């Protein structure tokens, strides 16, 4: 056993009086002290598990979506189908086979303004914006704004 290995094993087993092993780790062949970092200060990063939502909240969210699909009880068959298609486009655009609202309008045999109105209603009611609702120009504009901040 080399002297260096003996030194490392001694460092791994060292104890502070009653406090136990000091919080340290090796970095570039040196021991450096470790400390807790308040990850909560970083946007979108926390050590805690994301909160779990009770079934009641999930059921309420589904009920709200169902009410939107049925136009709050004032529904007609065509409107329900149209809203269901827009909902699918907003949540999973690949499932509809459309990448733009214009393609969706063509597939649904509606005018672009009708589809745009459905998308606007959905976005306002649920405060949700799908990436598929942006044009390439809008995506590039958003990226450049984020980089400049």
Tab-separated table of N, CA and C in Angstrom:
chain	number	residue	atom	x	y	z
A	1	UNK	N	0.852	-1.163	0.000
A	1	UNK	CA	0.000	0.000	0.000
A	1	UNK	C	0.902	1.232	0.000
A	2	UNK	N	0.655	2.103	-0.930
A	2	UNK	CA	1.500	3.290	-1.022
A	2	UNK	C	1.106	4.295	0.052
A	3	UNK	N	2.027	5.210	0.272
A	3	UNK	CA	1.803	6.227	1.304
A	3	UNK	C	0.581	7.097	0.951
A	4	UNK	N	0.409	7.393	-0.367
A	4	UNK	CA	-0.712	8.231	-0.794
A	4	UNK	C	-2.052	7.550	-0.512
A	5	UNK	N	-2.160	6.258	-0.811
A	5	UNK	CA	-3.405	5.532	-0.560
A	5	UNK	C	-3.718	5.482	0.926
A	6	UNK	N	-2.680	5.306	1.735
A	6	UNK	CA	-2.889	5.283	3.181
A	6	UNK	C	-3.409	6.641	3.646
A	7	UNK	N	-2.885	7.697	3.047
A	7	UNK	CA	-3.319	9.044	3.401
A	7	UNK	C	-4.793	9.243	3.051
A	8	UNK	N	-5.201	8.776	1.873
A	8	UNK	CA	-6.592	8.928	1.444
A	8	UNK	C	-7.516	8.143	2.354
A	9	UNK	N	-7.145	6.912	2.696
A	9	UNK	CA	-8.027	6.126	3.557
A	9	UNK	C	-8.109	6.762	4.941
A	10	UNK	N	-7.025	7.377	5.422
A	10	UNK	CA	-7.080	8.070	6.699
A	10	UNK	C	-8.037	9.258	6.613
A	11	UNK	N	-8.015	9.983	5.463
A	11	UNK	CA	-8.879	11.144	5.301
A	11	UNK	C	-10.346	10.726	5.249
A	12	UNK	N	-10.625	9.562	4.644
A	12	UNK	CA	-12.007	9.102	4.559
A	12	UNK	C	-12.563	8.710	5.919
A	13	UNK	N	-11.694	8.267	6.829
A	13	UNK	CA	-12.155	7.765	8.119
A	13	UNK	C	-12.007	8.783	9.241
A	14	UNK	N	-11.587	9.988	8.960
A	14	UNK	CA	-11.343	10.965	10.015
A	14	UNK	C	-12.654	11.384	10.672
A	15	UNK	N	-12.564	11.744	11.910
A	15	UNK	CA	-13.735	12.142	12.693
A	15	UNK	C	-13.428	13.461	13.402
A	16	UNK	N	-14.429	14.265	13.528
A	16	UNK	CA	-14.335	15.465	14.350
A	16	UNK	C	-14.923	15.075	15.689
A	17	UNK	N	-14.435	15.590	16.730
A	17	UNK	CA	-14.811	15.217	18.096
A	17	UNK	C	-16.169	14.535	18.166
A	18	UNK	N	-17.210	15.220	18.522
A	18	UNK	CA	-18.517	14.588	18.654
A	18	UNK	C	-19.380	14.846	17.429
A	19	UNK	N	-18.870	15.614	16.478
A	19	UNK	CA	-19.682	16.013	15.334
A	19	UNK	C	-19.694	15.029	14.185
A	20	UNK	N	-18.889	13.984	14.230
A	20	UNK	CA	-18.860	13.020	13.133
A	20	UNK	C	-17.931	13.457	12.020
A	21	UNK	N	-18.066	12.863	10.870
A	21	UNK	CA	-17.205	13.137	9.724
A	21	UNK	C	-17.460	14.543	9.190
A	22	UNK	N	-16.400	15.319	8.954
A	22	UNK	CA	-16.621	16.644	8.377
A	22	UNK	C	-17.124	16.506	6.940
A	23	UNK	N	-17.919	17.462	6.509
A	23	UNK	CA	-18.440	17.417	5.144
A	23	UNK	C	-17.371	17.953	4.211
A	24	UNK	N	-16.717	17.041	3.510
A	24	UNK	CA	-15.654	17.419	2.587
A	24	UNK	C	-15.605	16.394	1.469
A	25	UNK	N	-15.007	16.812	0.364
A	25	UNK	CA	-14.840	15.907	-0.769
A	25	UNK	C	-13.569	16.314	-1.495
A	26	UNK	N	-13.078	15.406	-2.326
A	26	UNK	CA	-11.838	15.685	-3.051
A	26	UNK	C	-12.143	16.339	-4.385
A	27	UNK	N	-11.330	17.346	-4.705
A	27	UNK	CA	-11.433	18.030	-5.986
A	27	UNK	C	-10.018	18.372	-6.424
A	28	UNK	N	-9.583	17.838	-7.550
A	28	UNK	CA	-8.222	18.069	-8.045
A	28	UNK	C	-7.181	17.744	-6.978
A	29	UNK	N	-7.282	16.583	-6.390
A	29	UNK	CA	-6.351	16.082	-5.379
A	29	UNK	C	-6.279	16.951	-4.128
A	30	UNK	N	-7.319	17.713	-3.834
A	30	UNK	CA	-7.367	18.500	-2.603
A	30	UNK	C	-8.708	18.265	-1.929
A	31	UNK	N	-8.687	18.324	-0.615
A	31	UNK	CA	-9.932	18.223	0.140
A	31	UNK	C	-10.557	19.601	0.218
A	32	UNK	N	-11.821	19.697	-0.117
A	32	UNK	CA	-12.533	20.971	-0.036
A	32	UNK	C	-13.774	20.782	0.828
A	33	UNK	N	-14.083	21.767	1.663
A	33	UNK	CA	-15.274	21.640	2.515
A	33	UNK	C	-16.549	21.764	1.685
A	34	UNK	N	-17.567	21.063	2.102
A	34	UNK	CA	-18.871	21.123	1.444
A	34	UNK	C	-19.851	21.860	2.341
A	35	UNK	N	-20.815	22.502	1.727
A	35	UNK	CA	-21.868	23.159	2.501
A	35	UNK	C	-23.179	23.020	1.739
A	36	UNK	N	-24.263	23.211	2.450
A	36	UNK	CA	-25.571	23.166	1.802
A	36	UNK	C	-25.745	24.413	0.961
A	37	UNK	N	-26.226	24.218	-0.257
A	37	UNK	CA	-26.503	25.349	-1.138
A	37	UNK	C	-28.014	25.531	-1.194
A	38	UNK	N	-28.494	26.745	-1.040
A	38	UNK	CA	-29.949	26.961	-1.080
A	38	UNK	C	-30.467	26.922	-2.520
A	39	UNK	N	-30.690	25.709	-3.030
A	39	UNK	CA	-31.110	25.544	-4.414
A	39	UNK	C	-32.443	26.227	-4.707
A	40	UNK	N	-33.219	26.527	-3.680
A	40	UNK	CA	-34.513	27.161	-3.874
A	40	UNK	C	-34.386	28.543	-4.505
A	41	UNK	N	-33.203	29.162	-4.399
A	41	UNK	CA	-33.025	30.495	-4.965
A	41	UNK	C	-32.900	30.453	-6.484
A	42	UNK	N	-32.618	29.292	-7.044
A	42	UNK	CA	-32.501	29.155	-8.490
A	42	UNK	C	-33.875	28.890	-9.086
A	43	UNK	N	-34.187	29.566	-10.180
A	43	UNK	CA	-35.475	29.358	-10.837
A	43	UNK	C	-35.572	27.941	-11.370
A	44	UNK	N	-36.657	27.285	-11.067
A	44	UNK	CA	-36.927	25.961	-11.610
A	44	UNK	C	-36.064	24.857	-11.041
A	45	UNK	N	-35.401	25.089	-9.917
A	45	UNK	CA	-34.542	24.050	-9.358
A	45	UNK	C	-34.765	23.967	-7.862
A	46	UNK	N	-35.129	22.817	-7.403
A	46	UNK	CA	-35.313	22.615	-5.963
A	46	UNK	C	-34.949	21.180	-5.635
A	47	UNK	N	-34.426	20.978	-4.448
A	47	UNK	CA	-34.069	19.629	-4.037
A	47	UNK	C	-35.296	18.832	-3.627
A	48	UNK	N	-36.358	19.537	-3.317
A	48	UNK	CA	-37.559	18.853	-2.867
A	48	UNK	C	-38.268	18.205	-4.048
A	49	UNK	N	-39.036	17.189	-3.733
A	49	UNK	CA	-39.864	16.559	-4.750
A	49	UNK	C	-40.945	17.551	-5.169
A	50	UNK	N	-41.337	17.535	-6.440
A	50	UNK	CA	-42.433	18.421	-6.826
A	50	UNK	C	-43.695	18.041	-6.060
A	51	UNK	N	-44.534	19.006	-5.783
A	51	UNK	CA	-45.726	18.691	-4.989
A	51	UNK	C	-46.654	17.741	-5.734
A	52	UNK	N	-47.262	16.859	-4.992
A	52	UNK	CA	-48.246	15.954	-5.569
A	52	UNK	C	-49.613	16.590	-5.394
A	53	UNK	N	-50.423	16.462	-6.405
A	53	UNK	CA	-51.745	17.057	-6.342
A	53	UNK	C	-52.767	16.001	-5.964
A	54	UNK	N	-53.678	16.346	-5.089
A	54	UNK	CA	-54.699	15.372	-4.707
A	54	UNK	C	-55.632	15.085	-5.883
A	55	UNK	N	-56.284	13.958	-5.822
A	55	UNK	CA	-57.196	13.540	-6.884
A	55	UNK	C	-58.282	14.591	-7.106
A	56	UNK	N	-58.695	15.256	-6.056
A	56	UNK	CA	-59.751	16.260	-6.179
A	56	UNK	C	-59.326	17.401	-7.109
A	57	UNK	N	-58.065	17.872	-6.964
A	57	UNK	CA	-57.581	18.950	-7.835
A	57	UNK	C	-57.494	18.473	-9.278
A	58	UNK	N	-57.028	17.244	-9.464
A	58	UNK	CA	-56.932	16.678	-10.803
A	58	UNK	C	-58.327	16.560	-11.410
A	59	UNK	N	-59.279	16.092	-10.623
A	59	UNK	CA	-60.662	15.957	-11.092
A	59	UNK	C	-61.247	17.324	-11.439
A	60	UNK	N	-60.935	18.347	-10.634
A	60	UNK	CA	-61.416	19.699	-10.927
A	60	UNK	C	-60.851	20.208	-12.246
A	61	UNK	N	-59.572	19.930	-12.493
A	61	UNK	CA	-58.947	20.354	-13.749
A	61	UNK	C	-59.612	19.660	-14.937
A	62	UNK	N	-59.856	18.366	-14.803
A	62	UNK	CA	-60.531	17.636	-15.885
A	62	UNK	C	-61.954	18.158	-16.096
A	63	UNK	N	-62.631	18.495	-14.998
A	63	UNK	CA	-63.990	19.039	-15.105
A	63	UNK	C	-63.968	20.372	-15.854
A	64	UNK	N	-62.976	21.216	-15.564
A	64	UNK	CA	-62.858	22.501	-16.262
A	64	UNK	C	-62.621	22.295	-17.758
A	65	UNK	N	-61.779	21.322	-18.094
A	65	UNK	CA	-61.525	21.032	-19.509
A	65	UNK	C	-62.801	20.524	-20.168
A	66	UNK	N	-63.517	19.632	-19.490
A	66	UNK	CA	-64.774	19.109	-20.035
A	66	UNK	C	-65.777	20.241	-20.247
A	67	UNK	N	-65.836	21.174	-19.308
A	67	UNK	CA	-66.759	22.307	-19.455
A	67	UNK	C	-66.370	23.165	-20.658
A	68	UNK	N	-65.074	23.344	-20.882
A	68	UNK	CA	-64.641	24.108	-22.054
A	68	UNK	C	-65.013	23.358	-23.327
A	69	UNK	N	-64.771	22.042	-23.339
A	69	UNK	CA	-65.113	21.244	-24.521
A	69	UNK	C	-66.601	21.349	-24.846
A	70	UNK	N	-67.433	21.388	-23.814
A	70	UNK	CA	-68.887	21.446	-24.003
A	70	UNK	C	-69.421	22.880	-24.005
A	71	UNK	N	-68.512	23.853	-24.106
A	71	UNK	CA	-68.874	25.268	-24.164
A	71	UNK	C	-69.786	25.641	-23.000
A	72	UNK	N	-69.398	25.192	-21.809
A	72	UNK	CA	-70.139	25.482	-20.576
A	72	UNK	C	-71.619	25.108	-20.672
A	73	UNK	N	-71.901	24.000	-21.346
A	73	UNK	CA	-73.273	23.492	-21.441
A	73	UNK	C	-74.039	23.980	-22.655
A	74	UNK	N	-73.479	24.911	-23.399
A	74	UNK	CA	-74.155	25.432	-24.596
A	74	UNK	C	-73.521	24.812	-25.837
A	75	UNK	N	-73.526	23.509	-25.922
A	75	UNK	CA	-72.773	22.840	-26.972
A	75	UNK	C	-73.655	22.370	-28.127
A	76	UNK	N	-72.983	22.205	-29.254
A	76	UNK	CA	-73.550	21.537	-30.420
A	76	UNK	C	-72.522	20.506	-30.838
A	77	UNK	N	-72.967	19.484	-31.557
A	77	UNK	CA	-72.077	18.371	-31.900
A	77	UNK	C	-70.807	18.844	-32.599
A	78	UNK	N	-70.944	19.715	-33.585
A	78	UNK	CA	-69.776	20.175	-34.334
A	78	UNK	C	-68.815	20.937	-33.425
A	79	UNK	N	-69.345	21.776	-32.548
A	79	UNK	CA	-68.498	22.562	-31.653
A	79	UNK	C	-67.695	21.699	-30.704
A	80	UNK	N	-68.315	20.623	-30.202
A	80	UNK	CA	-67.607	19.713	-29.295
A	80	UNK	C	-66.449	19.050	-30.030
A	81	UNK	N	-66.711	18.599	-31.243
A	81	UNK	CA	-65.663	17.953	-32.046
A	81	UNK	C	-64.530	18.934	-32.337
A	82	UNK	N	-64.887	20.164	-32.703
A	82	UNK	CA	-63.868	21.175	-33.011
A	82	UNK	C	-63.016	21.494	-31.786
A	83	UNK	N	-63.663	21.669	-30.638
A	83	UNK	CA	-62.927	21.981	-29.419
A	83	UNK	C	-62.040	20.806	-28.998
A	84	UNK	N	-62.525	19.587	-29.179
A	84	UNK	CA	-61.715	18.407	-28.842
A	84	UNK	C	-60.466	18.350	-29.718
A	85	UNK	N	-60.620	18.678	-30.990
A	85	UNK	CA	-59.474	18.670	-31.903
A	85	UNK	C	-58.478	19.770	-31.518
A	86	UNK	N	-58.971	20.946	-31.162
A	86	UNK	CA	-58.090	22.039	-30.737
A	86	UNK	C	-57.386	21.669	-29.436
A	87	UNK	N	-58.113	21.042	-28.513
A	87	UNK	CA	-57.509	20.592	-27.254
A	87	UNK	C	-56.361	19.622	-27.542
A	88	UNK	N	-56.596	18.648	-28.426
A	88	UNK	CA	-55.541	17.688	-28.783
A	88	UNK	C	-54.349	18.411	-29.402
A	89	UNK	N	-54.610	19.392	-30.256
A	89	UNK	CA	-53.538	20.157	-30.886
A	89	UNK	C	-52.730	20.940	-29.851
A	90	UNK	N	-53.410	21.522	-28.874
A	90	UNK	CA	-52.716	22.315	-27.860
A	90	UNK	C	-51.856	21.447	-26.947
A	91	UNK	N	-52.332	20.267	-26.608
A	91	UNK	CA	-51.616	19.399	-25.675
A	91	UNK	C	-50.580	18.532	-26.381
A	92	UNK	N	-50.947	17.933	-27.504
A	92	UNK	CA	-50.045	17.017	-28.219
A	92	UNK	C	-50.191	17.238	-29.722
A	93	UNK	N	-49.541	18.273	-30.267
A	93	UNK	CA	-49.704	18.601	-31.686
A	93	UNK	C	-49.384	17.436	-32.626
A	94	UNK	N	-48.413	16.612	-32.259
A	94	UNK	CA	-48.038	15.488	-33.125
A	94	UNK	C	-49.197	14.510	-33.296
A	95	UNK	N	-50.065	14.411	-32.299
A	95	UNK	CA	-51.204	13.490	-32.375
A	95	UNK	C	-52.194	13.911	-33.451
A	96	UNK	N	-52.244	15.202	-33.755
A	96	UNK	CA	-53.178	15.685	-34.775
A	96	UNK	C	-52.568	15.641	-36.170
A	97	UNK	N	-51.253	15.483	-36.237
A	97	UNK	CA	-50.585	15.486	-37.535
A	97	UNK	C	-50.412	16.893	-38.094
A	98	UNK	N	-50.588	17.899	-37.257
A	98	UNK	CA	-50.472	19.299	-37.680
A	98	UNK	C	-49.366	19.977	-36.884
A	99	UNK	N	-48.651	20.852	-37.558
A	99	UNK	CA	-47.604	21.597	-36.861
A	99	UNK	C	-47.958	23.073	-36.713
A	100	UNK	N	-48.970	23.529	-37.441
A	100	UNK	CA	-49.387	24.929	-37.344
A	100	UNK	C	-50.901	25.012	-37.219
A	101	UNK	N	-51.378	26.167	-36.774
A	101	UNK	CA	-52.813	26.382	-36.682
A	101	UNK	C	-53.447	26.393	-38.068
A	102	UNK	N	-52.709	26.858	-39.069
A	102	UNK	CA	-53.236	26.878	-40.437
A	102	UNK	C	-53.487	25.452	-40.931
A	103	UNK	N	-52.549	24.547	-40.647
A	103	UNK	CA	-52.748	23.144	-41.034
A	103	UNK	C	-53.932	22.547	-40.293
A	104	UNK	N	-54.073	22.896	-39.024
A	104	UNK	CA	-55.198	22.405	-38.234
A	104	UNK	C	-56.517	22.905	-38.820
A	105	UNK	N	-56.567	24.173	-39.193
A	105	UNK	CA	-57.785	24.739	-39.787
A	105	UNK	C	-58.152	24.004	-41.070
A	106	UNK	N	-57.148	23.726	-41.884
A	106	UNK	CA	-57.389	23.005	-43.139
A	106	UNK	C	-57.911	21.595	-42.865
A	107	UNK	N	-57.313	20.923	-41.902
A	107	UNK	CA	-57.721	19.556	-41.568
A	107	UNK	C	-59.144	19.523	-40.999
A	108	UNK	N	-59.491	20.550	-40.220
A	108	UNK	CA	-60.812	20.604	-39.592
A	108	UNK	C	-61.870	21.203	-40.519
A	109	UNK	N	-61.436	21.691	-41.680
A	109	UNK	CA	-62.325	22.351	-42.636
A	109	UNK	C	-63.014	23.568	-42.003
A	110	UNK	N	-62.215	24.344	-41.285
A	110	UNK	CA	-62.663	25.596	-40.683
A	110	UNK	C	-61.791	26.722	-41.216
A	111	UNK	N	-62.251	27.950	-41.041
A	111	UNK	CA	-61.402	29.078	-41.421
A	111	UNK	C	-60.302	29.234	-40.370
A	112	UNK	N	-59.236	29.901	-40.765
A	112	UNK	CA	-58.139	30.115	-39.822
A	112	UNK	C	-58.598	30.957	-38.637
A	113	UNK	N	-59.474	31.917	-38.899
A	113	UNK	CA	-59.939	32.769	-37.798
A	113	UNK	C	-60.770	31.975	-36.792
A	114	UNK	N	-61.531	30.971	-37.258
A	114	UNK	CA	-62.301	30.140	-36.326
A	114	UNK	C	-61.363	29.339	-35.419
A	115	UNK	N	-60.349	28.726	-36.023
A	115	UNK	CA	-59.383	27.946	-35.235
A	115	UNK	C	-58.617	28.873	-34.299
A	116	UNK	N	-58.219	30.036	-34.800
A	116	UNK	CA	-57.510	30.998	-33.955
A	116	UNK	C	-58.359	31.391	-32.745
A	117	UNK	N	-59.659	31.538	-32.950
A	117	UNK	CA	-60.554	31.896	-31.845
A	117	UNK	C	-60.615	30.776	-30.815
A	118	UNK	N	-60.712	29.518	-31.260
A	118	UNK	CA	-60.711	28.382	-30.326
A	118	UNK	C	-59.410	28.350	-29.520
A	119	UNK	N	-58.287	28.546	-30.205
A	119	UNK	CA	-56.978	28.529	-29.540
A	119	UNK	C	-56.897	29.670	-28.527
A	120	UNK	N	-57.374	30.851	-28.914
A	120	UNK	CA	-57.353	32.004	-28.013
A	120	UNK	C	-58.223	31.739	-26.780
A	121	UNK	N	-59.412	31.167	-26.979
A	121	UNK	CA	-60.289	30.849	-25.846
A	121	UNK	C	-59.607	29.878	-24.887
A	122	UNK	N	-58.998	28.833	-25.446
A	122	UNK	CA	-58.323	27.829	-24.621
A	122	UNK	C	-57.171	28.466	-23.847
A	123	UNK	N	-56.362	29.253	-24.546
A	123	UNK	CA	-55.190	29.884	-23.920
A	123	UNK	C	-55.595	30.824	-22.796
A	124	UNK	N	-56.637	31.598	-23.018
A	124	UNK	CA	-57.083	32.545	-21.984
A	124	UNK	C	-57.699	31.828	-20.788
A	125	UNK	N	-58.509	30.826	-21.063
A	125	UNK	CA	-59.216	30.155	-19.968
A	125	UNK	C	-58.267	29.383	-19.068
A	126	UNK	N	-57.262	28.726	-19.676
A	126	UNK	CA	-56.384	27.857	-18.894
A	126	UNK	C	-54.986	28.432	-18.695
A	127	UNK	N	-54.743	29.656	-19.166
A	127	UNK	CA	-53.409	30.276	-19.076
A	127	UNK	C	-52.343	29.318	-19.589
A	128	UNK	N	-52.608	28.727	-20.731
A	128	UNK	CA	-51.721	27.721	-21.310
A	128	UNK	C	-51.449	28.094	-22.755
A	129	UNK	N	-50.180	28.092	-23.122
A	129	UNK	CA	-49.806	28.365	-24.501
A	129	UNK	C	-48.959	27.209	-24.992
A	130	UNK	N	-49.353	26.646	-26.102
A	130	UNK	CA	-48.616	25.533	-26.691
A	130	UNK	C	-47.523	26.075	-27.598
A	131	UNK	N	-46.409	25.382	-27.646
A	131	UNK	CA	-45.316	25.763	-28.540
A	131	UNK	C	-45.776	25.706	-29.991
A	132	UNK	N	-46.745	24.848	-30.288
A	132	UNK	CA	-47.224	24.698	-31.661
A	132	UNK	C	-47.978	25.934	-32.142
A	133	UNK	N	-48.426	26.782	-31.240
A	133	UNK	CA	-49.187	27.962	-31.651
A	133	UNK	C	-48.293	29.107	-32.106
A	134	UNK	N	-46.991	28.969	-31.938
A	134	UNK	CA	-46.064	30.003	-32.372
A	134	UNK	C	-45.539	29.706	-33.765
A	135	UNK	N	-45.349	30.753	-34.567
A	135	UNK	CA	-44.706	30.588	-35.866
A	135	UNK	C	-43.195	30.520	-35.642
A	136	UNK	N	-42.469	30.124	-36.667
A	136	UNK	CA	-41.011	30.048	-36.557
A	136	UNK	C	-40.432	31.423	-36.225
A	137	UNK	N	-40.981	32.471	-36.836
A	137	UNK	CA	-40.512	33.833	-36.574
A	137	UNK	C	-40.732	34.207	-35.108
A	138	UNK	N	-41.887	33.840	-34.555
A	138	UNK	CA	-42.171	34.147	-33.155
A	138	UNK	C	-41.243	33.376	-32.226
A	139	UNK	N	-40.947	32.103	-32.565
A	139	UNK	CA	-40.032	31.309	-31.736
A	139	UNK	C	-38.651	31.953	-31.697
A	140	UNK	N	-38.164	32.388	-32.867
A	140	UNK	CA	-36.843	33.015	-32.937
A	140	UNK	C	-36.824	34.322	-32.143
A	141	UNK	N	-37.903	35.070	-32.213
A	141	UNK	CA	-37.999	36.327	-31.466
A	141	UNK	C	-37.948	36.053	-29.959
A	142	UNK	N	-38.671	35.024	-29.509
A	142	UNK	CA	-38.674	34.675	-28.083
A	142	UNK	C	-37.285	34.236	-27.631
A	143	UNK	N	-36.600	33.444	-28.462
A	143	UNK	CA	-35.253	32.986	-28.113
A	143	UNK	C	-34.296	34.167	-27.986
A	144	UNK	N	-34.383	35.115	-28.922
A	144	UNK	CA	-33.470	36.260	-28.868
A	144	UNK	C	-33.755	37.127	-27.642
A	145	UNK	N	-35.023	37.239	-27.228
A	145	UNK	CA	-35.357	37.999	-26.022
A	145	UNK	C	-34.783	37.334	-24.785
A	146	UNK	N	-34.850	36.000	-24.730
A	146	UNK	CA	-34.318	35.278	-23.569
A	146	UNK	C	-32.809	35.435	-23.477
A	147	UNK	N	-32.127	35.406	-24.629
A	147	UNK	CA	-30.668	35.527	-24.634
A	147	UNK	C	-30.230	36.921	-24.203
A	148	UNK	N	-31.003	37.942	-24.552
A	148	UNK	CA	-30.605	39.315	-24.231
A	148	UNK	C	-30.825	39.660	-22.763
A	149	UNK	N	-31.617	38.873	-22.052
A	149	UNK	CA	-31.876	39.161	-20.623
A	149	UNK	C	-30.732	38.764	-19.752
